mmCIF file with all atom_site columns, C-alpha atoms in Angstrom:
data_model
loop_
_atom_site.group_PDB
_atom_site.id
_atom_site.type_symbol
_atom_site.label_atom_id
_atom_site.label_alt_id
_atom_site.label_comp_id
_atom_site.label_asym_id
_atom_site.label_entity_id
_atom_site.label_seq_id
_atom_site.pdbx_PDB_ins_code
_atom_site.Cartn_x
_atom_site.Cartn_y
_atom_site.Cartn_z
_atom_site.occupancy
_atom_site.B_iso_or_equiv
_atom_site.pdbx_formal_charge
_atom_site.auth_seq_id
_atom_site.auth_comp_id
_atom_site.auth_asym_id
_atom_site.auth_atom_id
_atom_site.pdbx_PDB_model_num
ATOM 1  C CA . MET A 1 1  ? 100.628 115.261 98.029  1.00 0.00 ? 1  MET A CA 1
ATOM 2  C CA . ASN A 1 2  ? 101.623 118.137 100.307 1.00 0.00 ? 2  ASN A CA 1
ATOM 3  C CA . ASN A 1 3  ? 102.984 115.641 102.853 1.00 0.00 ? 3  ASN A CA 1
ATOM 4  C CA . LEU A 1 4  ? 105.137 114.013 100.159 1.00 0.00 ? 4  LEU A CA 1
ATOM 5  C CA . LEU A 1 5  ? 106.559 117.408 99.227  1.00 0.00 ? 5  LEU A CA 1
ATOM 6  C CA . SER A 1 6  ? 107.558 118.016 102.838 1.00 0.00 ? 6  SER A CA 1
ATOM 7  C CA . LEU A 1 7  ? 109.269 114.595 102.904 1.00 0.00 ? 7  LEU A CA 1
ATOM 8  C CA . TYR A 1 8  ? 111.269 115.579 99.833  1.00 0.00 ? 8  TYR A CA 1
ATOM 9  C CA . ASN A 1 9  ? 112.214 118.848 101.545 1.00 0.00 ? 9  ASN A CA 1
ATOM 10 C CA . VAL A 1 10 ? 113.504 116.908 104.548 1.00 0.00 ? 10 VAL A CA 1
ATOM 11 C CA . PHE A 1 11 ? 115.332 114.505 102.218 1.00 0.00 ? 11 PHE A CA 1
ATOM 12 C CA . ASN A 1 12 ? 117.040 117.385 100.385 1.00 0.00 ? 12 ASN A CA 1
ATOM 13 C CA . THR A 1 13 ? 118.109 119.031 103.619 1.00 0.00 ? 13 THR A CA 1
ATOM 14 C CA . VAL A 1 14 ? 119.566 115.808 105.019 1.00 0.00 ? 14 VAL A CA 1
ATOM 15 C CA . ALA A 1 15 ? 121.349 115.118 101.733 1.00 0.00 ? 15 ALA A CA 1
ATOM 16 C CA . ALA A 1 16 ? 122.766 118.656 101.597 1.00 0.00 ? 16 ALA A CA 1
ATOM 17 C CA . THR A 1 17 ? 123.985 118.666 105.200 1.00 0.00 ? 17 THR A CA 1
ATOM 18 C CA . GLY A 1 18 ? 125.019 115.014 105.367 1.00 0.00 ? 18 GLY A CA 1
ATOM 19 C CA . SER A 1 19 ? 123.615 114.855 108.875 1.00 0.00 ? 19 SER A CA 1
ATOM 20 C CA . ILE A 1 20 ? 120.225 114.185 110.402 1.00 0.00 ? 20 ILE A CA 1
ATOM 21 C CA . SER A 1 21 ? 121.013 116.362 113.413 1.00 0.00 ? 21 SER A CA 1
ATOM 22 C CA . GLN A 1 22 ? 122.190 119.269 111.238 1.00 0.00 ? 22 GLN A CA 1
ATOM 23 C CA . ALA A 1 23 ? 119.072 118.970 109.089 1.00 0.00 ? 23 ALA A CA 1
ATOM 24 C CA . ALA A 1 24 ? 116.966 119.088 112.252 1.00 0.00 ? 24 ALA A CA 1
ATOM 25 C CA . LYS A 1 25 ? 118.637 122.349 113.244 1.00 0.00 ? 25 LYS A CA 1
ATOM 26 C CA . VAL A 1 26 ? 118.147 123.850 109.770 1.00 0.00 ? 26 VAL A CA 1
ATOM 27 C CA . LEU A 1 27 ? 114.478 122.845 109.635 1.00 0.00 ? 27 LEU A CA 1
ATOM 28 C CA . TYR A 1 28 ? 113.771 123.694 113.311 1.00 0.00 ? 28 TYR A CA 1
ATOM 29 C CA . VAL A 1 29 ? 112.363 120.251 114.095 1.00 0.00 ? 29 VAL A CA 1
ATOM 30 C CA . SER A 1 30 ? 113.512 117.404 116.314 1.00 0.00 ? 30 SER A CA 1
ATOM 31 C CA . GLN A 1 31 ? 116.038 114.821 115.222 1.00 0.00 ? 31 GLN A CA 1
ATOM 32 C CA . PRO A 1 32 ? 113.548 111.946 115.686 1.00 0.00 ? 32 PRO A CA 1
ATOM 33 C CA . ALA A 1 33 ? 111.082 113.776 113.415 1.00 0.00 ? 33 ALA A CA 1
ATOM 34 C CA . ILE A 1 34 ? 113.727 113.952 110.683 1.00 0.00 ? 34 ILE A CA 1
ATOM 35 C CA . SER A 1 35 ? 114.565 110.265 111.098 1.00 0.00 ? 35 SER A CA 1
ATOM 36 C CA . LYS A 1 36 ? 110.874 109.351 110.924 1.00 0.00 ? 36 LYS A CA 1
ATOM 37 C CA . ALA A 1 37 ? 110.356 111.468 107.788 1.00 0.00 ? 37 ALA A CA 1
ATOM 38 C CA . ILE A 1 38 ? 113.291 109.781 106.050 1.00 0.00 ? 38 ILE A CA 1
ATOM 39 C CA . THR A 1 39 ? 112.001 106.356 107.081 1.00 0.00 ? 39 THR A CA 1
ATOM 40 C CA . ASN A 1 40 ? 108.527 107.251 105.772 1.00 0.00 ? 40 ASN A CA 1
ATOM 41 C CA . LEU A 1 41 ? 109.952 108.411 102.440 1.00 0.00 ? 41 LEU A CA 1
ATOM 42 C CA . GLU A 1 42 ? 112.071 105.275 102.112 1.00 0.00 ? 42 GLU A CA 1
ATOM 43 C CA . GLU A 1 43 ? 109.010 103.112 102.829 1.00 0.00 ? 43 GLU A CA 1
ATOM 44 C CA . CYS A 1 44 ? 106.881 105.097 100.381 1.00 0.00 ? 44 CYS A CA 1
ATOM 45 C CA . LEU A 1 45 ? 109.476 104.723 97.619  1.00 0.00 ? 45 LEU A CA 1
ATOM 46 C CA . ASN A 1 46 ? 110.461 101.197 98.663  1.00 0.00 ? 46 ASN A CA 1
ATOM 47 C CA . GLN A 1 47 ? 114.134 102.236 98.440  1.00 0.00 ? 47 GLN A CA 1
ATOM 48 C CA . VAL A 1 48 ? 116.959 102.794 100.904 1.00 0.00 ? 48 VAL A CA 1
ATOM 49 C CA . LEU A 1 49 ? 118.115 106.385 100.345 1.00 0.00 ? 49 LEU A CA 1
ATOM 50 C CA . PHE A 1 50 ? 120.791 106.796 103.014 1.00 0.00 ? 50 PHE A CA 1
ATOM 51 C CA . VAL A 1 51 ? 123.459 104.689 104.659 1.00 0.00 ? 51 VAL A CA 1
ATOM 52 C CA . ARG A 1 52 ? 123.541 105.761 108.281 1.00 0.00 ? 52 ARG A CA 1
ATOM 53 C CA . ASN A 1 53 ? 126.661 105.661 110.453 1.00 0.00 ? 53 ASN A CA 1
ATOM 54 C CA . SER A 1 54 ? 128.015 107.378 113.554 1.00 0.00 ? 54 SER A CA 1
ATOM 55 C CA . ARG A 1 55 ? 129.445 110.265 111.506 1.00 0.00 ? 55 ARG A CA 1
ATOM 56 C CA . GLY A 1 56 ? 126.269 111.104 109.645 1.00 0.00 ? 56 GLY A CA 1
ATOM 57 C CA . VAL A 1 57 ? 124.553 109.815 106.538 1.00 0.00 ? 57 VAL A CA 1
ATOM 58 C CA . LYS A 1 58 ? 125.641 109.093 103.000 1.00 0.00 ? 58 LYS A CA 1
ATOM 59 C CA . LEU A 1 59 ? 123.400 108.833 99.971  1.00 0.00 ? 59 LEU A CA 1
ATOM 60 C CA . THR A 1 60 ? 122.975 105.442 98.359  1.00 0.00 ? 60 THR A CA 1
ATOM 61 C CA . GLU A 1 61 ? 123.034 105.213 94.576  1.00 0.00 ? 61 GLU A CA 1
ATOM 62 C CA . GLU A 1 62 ? 119.240 105.487 94.547  1.00 0.00 ? 62 GLU A CA 1
ATOM 63 C CA . GLY A 1 63 ? 119.455 108.430 96.930  1.00 0.00 ? 63 GLY A CA 1
ATOM 64 C CA . GLN A 1 64 ? 121.912 110.206 94.644  1.00 0.00 ? 64 GLN A CA 1
ATOM 65 C CA . ILE A 1 65 ? 119.544 109.801 91.701  1.00 0.00 ? 65 ILE A CA 1
ATOM 66 C CA . LEU A 1 66 ? 116.600 111.137 93.711  1.00 0.00 ? 66 LEU A CA 1
ATOM 67 C CA . TYR A 1 67 ? 118.655 114.042 95.054  1.00 0.00 ? 67 TYR A CA 1
ATOM 68 C CA . LYS A 1 68 ? 119.675 115.003 91.517  1.00 0.00 ? 68 LYS A CA 1
ATOM 69 C CA . TYR A 1 69 ? 116.006 115.297 90.509  1.00 0.00 ? 69 TYR A CA 1
ATOM 70 C CA . THR A 1 70 ? 114.607 116.875 93.648  1.00 0.00 ? 70 THR A CA 1
ATOM 71 C CA . LYS A 1 71 ? 117.400 119.434 93.877  1.00 0.00 ? 71 LYS A CA 1
ATOM 72 C CA . ALA A 1 72 ? 116.628 120.818 90.421  1.00 0.00 ? 72 ALA A CA 1
#
């Protein structure tokens, strides 16, 4: 349970910053650790939460719904 909460914290930070590298700086962890946490959360939920591109990340529709609930 505690691990899932930390995944949601990483998810919220990535969603707020729009960047995996910026989230890594905010959370004081490595960029690969952030990527792995997002991948783990997506696998756990069986949903794609972000569309990744060279400029950062963008929430999918499912990601926007999750962000709305986890942000509150």
